CSV table of C-alpha atoms in Angstrom, one decimal:
chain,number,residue,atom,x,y,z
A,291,UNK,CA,0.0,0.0,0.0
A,292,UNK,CA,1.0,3.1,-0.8
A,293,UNK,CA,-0.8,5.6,1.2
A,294,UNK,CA,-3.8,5.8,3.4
A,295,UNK,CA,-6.7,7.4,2.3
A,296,UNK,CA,-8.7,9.0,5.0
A,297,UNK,CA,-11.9,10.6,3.9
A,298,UNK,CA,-12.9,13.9,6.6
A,299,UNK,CA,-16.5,14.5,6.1
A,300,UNK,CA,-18.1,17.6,6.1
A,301,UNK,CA,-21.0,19.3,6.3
A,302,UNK,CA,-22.8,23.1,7.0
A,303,UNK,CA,-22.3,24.2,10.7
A,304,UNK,CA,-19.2,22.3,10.8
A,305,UNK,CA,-16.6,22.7,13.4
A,306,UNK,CA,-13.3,23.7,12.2
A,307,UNK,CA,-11.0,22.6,14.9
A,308,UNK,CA,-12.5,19.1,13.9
A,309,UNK,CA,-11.0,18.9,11.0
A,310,UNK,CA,-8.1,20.5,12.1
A,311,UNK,CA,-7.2,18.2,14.7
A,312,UNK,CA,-7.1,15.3,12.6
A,313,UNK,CA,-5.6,16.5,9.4
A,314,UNK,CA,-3.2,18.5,10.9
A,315,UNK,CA,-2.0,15.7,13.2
A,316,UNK,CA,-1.9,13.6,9.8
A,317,UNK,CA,0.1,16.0,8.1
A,318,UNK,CA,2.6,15.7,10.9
A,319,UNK,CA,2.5,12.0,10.9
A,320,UNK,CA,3.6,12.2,6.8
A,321,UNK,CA,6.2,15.1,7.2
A,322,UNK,CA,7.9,12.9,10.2
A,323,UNK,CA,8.2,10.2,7.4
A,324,UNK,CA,5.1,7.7,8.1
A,325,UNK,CA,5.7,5.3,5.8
A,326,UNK,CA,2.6,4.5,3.9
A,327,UNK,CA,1.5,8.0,4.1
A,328,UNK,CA,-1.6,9.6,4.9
A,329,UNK,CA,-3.7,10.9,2.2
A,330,UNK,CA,-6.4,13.3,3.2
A,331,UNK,CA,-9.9,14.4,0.9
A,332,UNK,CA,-12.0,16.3,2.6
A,333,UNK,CA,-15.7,15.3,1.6
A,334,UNK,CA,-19.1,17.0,1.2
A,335,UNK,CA,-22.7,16.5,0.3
A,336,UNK,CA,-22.3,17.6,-3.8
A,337,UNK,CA,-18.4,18.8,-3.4
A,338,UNK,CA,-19.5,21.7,-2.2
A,339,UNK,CA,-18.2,24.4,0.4
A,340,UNK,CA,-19.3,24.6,3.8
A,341,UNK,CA,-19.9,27.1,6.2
A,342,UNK,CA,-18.2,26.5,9.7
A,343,UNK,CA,-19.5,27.2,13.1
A,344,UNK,CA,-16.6,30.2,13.1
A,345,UNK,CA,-18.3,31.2,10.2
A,346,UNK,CA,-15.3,30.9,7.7
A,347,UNK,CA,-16.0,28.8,4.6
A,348,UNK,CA,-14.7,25.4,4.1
A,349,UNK,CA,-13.9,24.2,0.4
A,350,UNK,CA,-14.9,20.4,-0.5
A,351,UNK,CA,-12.3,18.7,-2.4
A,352,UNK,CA,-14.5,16.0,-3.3
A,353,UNK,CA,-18.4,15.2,-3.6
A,354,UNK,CA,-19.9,12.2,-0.8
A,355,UNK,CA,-21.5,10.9,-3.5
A,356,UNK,CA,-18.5,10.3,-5.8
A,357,UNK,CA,-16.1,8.7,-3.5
A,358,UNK,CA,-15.3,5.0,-4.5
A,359,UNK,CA,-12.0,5.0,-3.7
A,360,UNK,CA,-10.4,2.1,-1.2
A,361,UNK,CA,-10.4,3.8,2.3
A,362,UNK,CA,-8.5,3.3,5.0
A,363,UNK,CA,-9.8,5.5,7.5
A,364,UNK,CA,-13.2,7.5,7.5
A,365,UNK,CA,-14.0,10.4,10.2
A,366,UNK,CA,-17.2,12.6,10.5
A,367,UNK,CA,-17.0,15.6,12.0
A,368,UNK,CA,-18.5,17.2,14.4
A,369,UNK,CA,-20.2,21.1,14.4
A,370,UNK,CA,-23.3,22.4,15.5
A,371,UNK,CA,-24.8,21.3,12.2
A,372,UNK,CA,-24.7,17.8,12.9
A,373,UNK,CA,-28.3,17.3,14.0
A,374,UNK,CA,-29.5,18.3,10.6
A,375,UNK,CA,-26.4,16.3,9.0
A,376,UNK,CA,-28.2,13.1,11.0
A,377,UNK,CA,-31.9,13.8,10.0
A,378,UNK,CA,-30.5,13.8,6.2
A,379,UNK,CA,-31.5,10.3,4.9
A,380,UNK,CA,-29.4,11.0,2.0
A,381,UNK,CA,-26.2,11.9,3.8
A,382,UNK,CA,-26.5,9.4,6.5
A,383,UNK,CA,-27.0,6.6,3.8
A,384,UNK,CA,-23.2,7.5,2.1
A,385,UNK,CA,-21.4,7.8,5.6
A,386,UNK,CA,-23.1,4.1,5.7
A,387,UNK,CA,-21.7,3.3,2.5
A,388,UNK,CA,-18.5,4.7,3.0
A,389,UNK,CA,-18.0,2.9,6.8
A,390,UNK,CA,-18.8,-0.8,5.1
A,391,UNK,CA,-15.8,0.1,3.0
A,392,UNK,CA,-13.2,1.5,5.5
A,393,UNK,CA,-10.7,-0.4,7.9
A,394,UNK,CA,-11.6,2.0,10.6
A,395,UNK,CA,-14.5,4.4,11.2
A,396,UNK,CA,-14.7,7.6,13.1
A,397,UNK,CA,-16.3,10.2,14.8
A,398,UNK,CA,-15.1,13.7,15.8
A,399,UNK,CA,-17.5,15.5,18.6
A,400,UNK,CA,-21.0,15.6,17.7
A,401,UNK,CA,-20.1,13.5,14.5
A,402,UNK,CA,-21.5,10.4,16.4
A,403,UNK,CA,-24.6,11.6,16.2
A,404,UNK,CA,-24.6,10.9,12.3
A,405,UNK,CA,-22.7,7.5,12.8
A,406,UNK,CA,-25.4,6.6,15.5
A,407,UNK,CA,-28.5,7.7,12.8
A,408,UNK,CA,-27.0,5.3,10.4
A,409,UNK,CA,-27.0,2.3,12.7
A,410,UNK,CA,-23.0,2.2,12.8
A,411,UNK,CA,-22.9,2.6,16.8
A,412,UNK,CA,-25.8,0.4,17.3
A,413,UNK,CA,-25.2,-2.3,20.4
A,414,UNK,CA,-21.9,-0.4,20.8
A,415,UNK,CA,-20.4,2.1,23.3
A,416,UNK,CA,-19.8,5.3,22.3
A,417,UNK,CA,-19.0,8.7,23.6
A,418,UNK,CA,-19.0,12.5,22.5
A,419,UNK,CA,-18.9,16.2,23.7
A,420,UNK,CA,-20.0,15.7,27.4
A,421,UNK,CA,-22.3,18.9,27.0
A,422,UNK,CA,-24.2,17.0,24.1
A,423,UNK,CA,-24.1,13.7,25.6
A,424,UNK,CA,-27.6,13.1,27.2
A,425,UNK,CA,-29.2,14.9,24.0
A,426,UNK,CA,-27.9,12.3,21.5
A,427,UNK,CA,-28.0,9.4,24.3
A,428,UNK,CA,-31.6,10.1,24.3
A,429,UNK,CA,-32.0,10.2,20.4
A,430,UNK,CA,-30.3,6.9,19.8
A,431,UNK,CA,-31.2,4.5,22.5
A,432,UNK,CA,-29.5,1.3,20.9
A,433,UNK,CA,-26.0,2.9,21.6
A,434,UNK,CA,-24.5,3.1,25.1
A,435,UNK,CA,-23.0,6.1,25.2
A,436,UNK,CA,-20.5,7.4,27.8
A,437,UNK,CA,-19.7,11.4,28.3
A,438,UNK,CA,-16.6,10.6,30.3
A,439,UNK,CA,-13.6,9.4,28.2
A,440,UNK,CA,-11.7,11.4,25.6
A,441,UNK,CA,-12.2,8.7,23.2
A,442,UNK,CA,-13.5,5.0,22.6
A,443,UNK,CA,-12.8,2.6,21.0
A,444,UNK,CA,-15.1,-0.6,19.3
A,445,UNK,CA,-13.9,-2.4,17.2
A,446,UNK,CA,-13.1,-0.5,13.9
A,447,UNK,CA,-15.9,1.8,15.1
A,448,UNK,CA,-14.0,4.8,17.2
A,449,UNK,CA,-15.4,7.8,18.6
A,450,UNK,CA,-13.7,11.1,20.6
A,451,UNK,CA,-15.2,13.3,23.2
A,452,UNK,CA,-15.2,17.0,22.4
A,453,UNK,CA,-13.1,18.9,19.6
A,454,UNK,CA,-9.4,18.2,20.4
A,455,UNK,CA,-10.1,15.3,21.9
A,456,UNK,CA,-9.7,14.2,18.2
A,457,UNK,CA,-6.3,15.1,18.4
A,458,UNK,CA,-5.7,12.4,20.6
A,459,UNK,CA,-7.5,9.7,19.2
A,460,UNK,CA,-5.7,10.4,15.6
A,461,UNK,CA,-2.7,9.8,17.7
A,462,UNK,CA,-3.5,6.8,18.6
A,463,UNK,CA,-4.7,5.6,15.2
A,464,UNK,CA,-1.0,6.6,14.2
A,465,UNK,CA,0.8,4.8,17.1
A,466,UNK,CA,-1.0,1.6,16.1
A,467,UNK,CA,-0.4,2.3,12.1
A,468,UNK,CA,3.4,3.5,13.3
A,469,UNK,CA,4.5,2.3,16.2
A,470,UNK,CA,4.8,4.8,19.8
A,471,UNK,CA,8.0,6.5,18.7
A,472,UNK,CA,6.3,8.4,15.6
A,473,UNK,CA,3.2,9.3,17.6
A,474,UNK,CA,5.6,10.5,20.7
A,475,UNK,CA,7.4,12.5,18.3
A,476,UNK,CA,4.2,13.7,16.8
A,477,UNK,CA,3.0,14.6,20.2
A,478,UNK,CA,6.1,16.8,20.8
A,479,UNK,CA,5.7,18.4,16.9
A,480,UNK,CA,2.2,19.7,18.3
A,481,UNK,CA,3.5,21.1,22.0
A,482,UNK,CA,0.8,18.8,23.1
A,483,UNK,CA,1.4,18.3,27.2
A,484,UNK,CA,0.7,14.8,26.9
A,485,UNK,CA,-0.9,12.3,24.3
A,486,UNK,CA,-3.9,11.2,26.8
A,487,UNK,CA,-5.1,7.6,27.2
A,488,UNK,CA,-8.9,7.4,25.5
A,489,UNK,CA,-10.7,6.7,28.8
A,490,UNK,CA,-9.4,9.9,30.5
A,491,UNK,CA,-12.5,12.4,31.1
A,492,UNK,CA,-12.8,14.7,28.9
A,493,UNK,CA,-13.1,16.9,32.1
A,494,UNK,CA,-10.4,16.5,34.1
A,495,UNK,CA,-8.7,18.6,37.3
A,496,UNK,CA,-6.6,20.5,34.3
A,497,UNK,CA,-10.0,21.6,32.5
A,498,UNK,CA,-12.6,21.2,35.3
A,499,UNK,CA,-11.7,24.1,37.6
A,500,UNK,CA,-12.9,28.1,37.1
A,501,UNK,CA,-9.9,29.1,35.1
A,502,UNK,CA,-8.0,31.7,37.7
A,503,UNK,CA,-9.0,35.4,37.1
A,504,UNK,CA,-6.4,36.7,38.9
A,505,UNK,CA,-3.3,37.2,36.7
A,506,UNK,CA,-0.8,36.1,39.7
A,507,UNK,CA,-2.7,32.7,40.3
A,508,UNK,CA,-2.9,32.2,36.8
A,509,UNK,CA,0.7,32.3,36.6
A,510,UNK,CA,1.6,30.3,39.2
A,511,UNK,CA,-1.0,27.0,37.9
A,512,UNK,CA,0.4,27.2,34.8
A,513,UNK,CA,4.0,26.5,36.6
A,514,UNK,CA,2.5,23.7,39.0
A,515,UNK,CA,1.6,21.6,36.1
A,516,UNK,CA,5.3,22.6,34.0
A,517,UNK,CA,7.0,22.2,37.3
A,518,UNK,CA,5.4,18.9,39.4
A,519,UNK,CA,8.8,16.7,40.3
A,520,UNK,CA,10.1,20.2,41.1
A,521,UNK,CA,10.1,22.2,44.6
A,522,UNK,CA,6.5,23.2,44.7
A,523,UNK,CA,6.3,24.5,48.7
A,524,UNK,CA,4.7,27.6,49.3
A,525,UNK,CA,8.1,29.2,50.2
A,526,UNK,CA,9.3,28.4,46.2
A,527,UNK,CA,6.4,28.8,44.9
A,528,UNK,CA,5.9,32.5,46.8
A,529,UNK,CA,9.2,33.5,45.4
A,530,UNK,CA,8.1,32.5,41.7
A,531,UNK,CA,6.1,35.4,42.0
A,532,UNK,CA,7.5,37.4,44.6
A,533,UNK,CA,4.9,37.5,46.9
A,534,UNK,CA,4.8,36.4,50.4
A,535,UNK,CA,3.0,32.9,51.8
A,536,UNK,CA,0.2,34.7,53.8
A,537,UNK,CA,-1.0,36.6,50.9
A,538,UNK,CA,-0.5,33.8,48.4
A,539,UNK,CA,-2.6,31.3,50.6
A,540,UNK,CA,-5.1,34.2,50.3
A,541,UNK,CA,-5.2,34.4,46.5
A,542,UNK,CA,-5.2,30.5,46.0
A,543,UNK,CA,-8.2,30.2,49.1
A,544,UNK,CA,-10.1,33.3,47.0
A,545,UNK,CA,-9.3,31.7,43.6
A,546,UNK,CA,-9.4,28.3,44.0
A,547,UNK,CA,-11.0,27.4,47.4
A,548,UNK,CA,-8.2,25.9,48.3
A,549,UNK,CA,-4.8,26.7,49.5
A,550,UNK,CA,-1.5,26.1,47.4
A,551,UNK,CA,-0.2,22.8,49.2
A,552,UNK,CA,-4.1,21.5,48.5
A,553,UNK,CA,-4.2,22.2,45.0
A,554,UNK,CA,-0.3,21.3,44.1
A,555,UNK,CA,-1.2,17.8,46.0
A,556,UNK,CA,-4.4,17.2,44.1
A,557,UNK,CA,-2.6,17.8,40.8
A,558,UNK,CA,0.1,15.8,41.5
A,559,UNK,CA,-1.8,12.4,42.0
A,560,UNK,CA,-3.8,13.3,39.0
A,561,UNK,CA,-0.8,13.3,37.4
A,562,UNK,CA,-0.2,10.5,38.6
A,563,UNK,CA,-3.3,8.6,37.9
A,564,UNK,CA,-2.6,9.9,34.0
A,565,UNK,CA,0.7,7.6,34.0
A,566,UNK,CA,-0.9,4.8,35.9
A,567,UNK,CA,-3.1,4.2,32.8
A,568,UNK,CA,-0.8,5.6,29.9
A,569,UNK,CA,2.5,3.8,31.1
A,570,UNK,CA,4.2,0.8,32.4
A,571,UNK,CA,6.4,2.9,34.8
A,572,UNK,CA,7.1,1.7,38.1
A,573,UNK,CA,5.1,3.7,41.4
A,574,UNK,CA,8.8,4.5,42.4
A,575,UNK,CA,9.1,6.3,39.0
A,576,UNK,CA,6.0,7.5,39.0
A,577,UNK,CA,6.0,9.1,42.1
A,578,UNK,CA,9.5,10.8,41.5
A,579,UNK,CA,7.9,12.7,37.9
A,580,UNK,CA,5.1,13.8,40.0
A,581,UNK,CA,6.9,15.0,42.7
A,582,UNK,CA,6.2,12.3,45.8
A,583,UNK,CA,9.1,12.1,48.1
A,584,UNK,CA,8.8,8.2,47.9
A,585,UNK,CA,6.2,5.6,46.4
A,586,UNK,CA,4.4,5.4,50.0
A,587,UNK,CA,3.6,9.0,49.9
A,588,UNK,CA,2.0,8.6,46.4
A,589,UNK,CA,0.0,5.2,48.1
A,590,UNK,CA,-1.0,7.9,51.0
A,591,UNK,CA,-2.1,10.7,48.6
A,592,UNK,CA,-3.5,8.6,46.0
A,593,UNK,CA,-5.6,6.6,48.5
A,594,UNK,CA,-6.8,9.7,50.0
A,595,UNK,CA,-8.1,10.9,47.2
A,596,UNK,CA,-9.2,8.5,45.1
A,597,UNK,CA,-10.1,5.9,47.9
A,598,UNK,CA,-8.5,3.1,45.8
A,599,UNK,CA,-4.6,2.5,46.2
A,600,UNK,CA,-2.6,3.0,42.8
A,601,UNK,CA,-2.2,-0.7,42.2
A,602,UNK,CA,-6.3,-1.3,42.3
A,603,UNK,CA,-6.3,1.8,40.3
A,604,UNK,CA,-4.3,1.1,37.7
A,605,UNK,CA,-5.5,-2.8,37.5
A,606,UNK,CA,-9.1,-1.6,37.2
A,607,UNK,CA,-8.0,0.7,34.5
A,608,UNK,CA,-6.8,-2.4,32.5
A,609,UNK,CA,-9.6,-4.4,32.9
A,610,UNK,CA,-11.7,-1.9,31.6
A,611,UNK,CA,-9.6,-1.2,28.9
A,612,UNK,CA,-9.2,-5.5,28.1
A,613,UNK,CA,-12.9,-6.0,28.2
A,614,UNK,CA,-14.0,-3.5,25.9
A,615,UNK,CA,-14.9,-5.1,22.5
């Protein structure tokens, strides 16, 4: 074989950063020498442009209809158009076609909603953007879907969370075409902070919290997460900034309900629970990249919050991970 073809369908109301995600990440994956390459055809109904949710317009470079063409790899995107792009019989009934054709089928977002109208999730489980979730759950009852992980996987049938999320899932379709080394690389091509395991939620401790108004705070998050094997006590991280402990604790406790020891803690063992399920490290290794003094003081943390120790943790991880189809 001498490339990949992966068909990106479009449609009106399309998200942009869907597309993005994947092509871009593609692109990567070709100009880092993946060897067959990737080639890319963005698809609409009639070959026609699209209007994006951003408003910009979209070219096609090839009609739905038209595409006969051996595929490797077909992803719908997602976009606030997709409700309308899954009530269309027509559409629908050409993703169908293209999906009995592909080695692997996808969904960006909201794109599962038109996988799930043309019976391709049926009896499967499934997720998309958690803020969607319940709304297409309730549309498609034959598919099990989960608002929680980044991405899933069933059998050739995958589908990713909410926008970049697709980011990561295209990373993993390249480590399994690739091999790890090319999607590290990759990963490191695109600044990405780490190439997430697929049943990570979508909202995690990174994403999940009020972002920090206050400029200072702000600052000082952003160098927790760079910094977490590093001296993170309130004396270092008071003269990151140059302000003294009192009034720091005051700014975290006003920011973040919580004071700075709290939150560095907390975002060290999800750190830590991120390698327990993307890595084979050892907990003595794992605790020294997070910052844990030894592997018992990761047990006691981890434990504490989580209620599980890190060895149940990460064993339930891999069972999920085993038993799904």
């Amino acid at each position: 074989m001498n490339e990949r073809l992966v068909v990106v369908v479009g449609y009106h109301g399309v998200e942009l950063l869907d597309i993005a995600s994947v092509t871009s990440t593609l692109d990567m994956a070709n100009r880092m020498g993946a060897a067959p390459a990737y080639r890319m055809v963005f698809v609409t109904p009639g070959g026609a442009a699209v209007e994006c949710n951003s408003g910009l317009t979209l070219s096609g470079q090839q009609a739905l209809e038209q595409v006969n063409d051996a595929i490797d790899t077909v992803i719908v995107s997602g976009g606030l158009g997709h409700a309308d792009a899954a009530a269309d019989e027509r559409f629908v009934g050409h993703v169908r076609r293209l999906a009995r054709h592909a080695r692997r089928v996808a969904s960006v977002c909201t794109g599962a909603s038109v996988l799930a109208a043309g019976g391709l999730l049926d009896g499967k489980r499934a997720t998309t953007h958690w803020f969607y979730a319940s709304e297409i759950a309730a549309a498609y009852p034959k598919v099990e879907f989960d608002p929680e992980p980044i991405f899933v996987r069933h059998g050739n049938v995958a589908t990713s969370g909410g926008v970049t999320s697709a980011l990561d899932l295209t990373l993993a379709f390249i480590e399994e075409d690739h091999g790890a080394e090319l999607a590290r690389r990759i990963s490191m091509g695109l600044v990405t902070y780490l190439r997430r395991p697929g049943d990570q939620a979508q909202v995690s401790v990174f994403v999940g919290n009020p972002e920090p108004a206050h400029r200072l705070v702000h600052r000082l998050v952003e160098y927790i997460t760079a910094h977490l094997a590093g001296d993170l006590g309130i004396e270092a991280l008071g003269a990151v900034v140059g302000v003294s402990e009192r009034h720091l604790t005051r700014l975290f406790v006003a920011e973040l309900g919580e004071t700075p020891a709290r939150y560095v803690r907390r975002t060290r063992v999800e750190a830590a629970a991120r390698l327990l399920t993307s890595s084979g490290l050892r907990l003595d290794d794992i605790a020294g990249q997070c910052g844990f003094a030894s592997a018992e003081t990761l047990r006691q943390a981890f434990s504490a919050q989580f209620g599980v120790a890190p060895s149940v943790y990460r064993t339930r991880q891999r069972v999920r991970a085993d038993s799904a189809p």
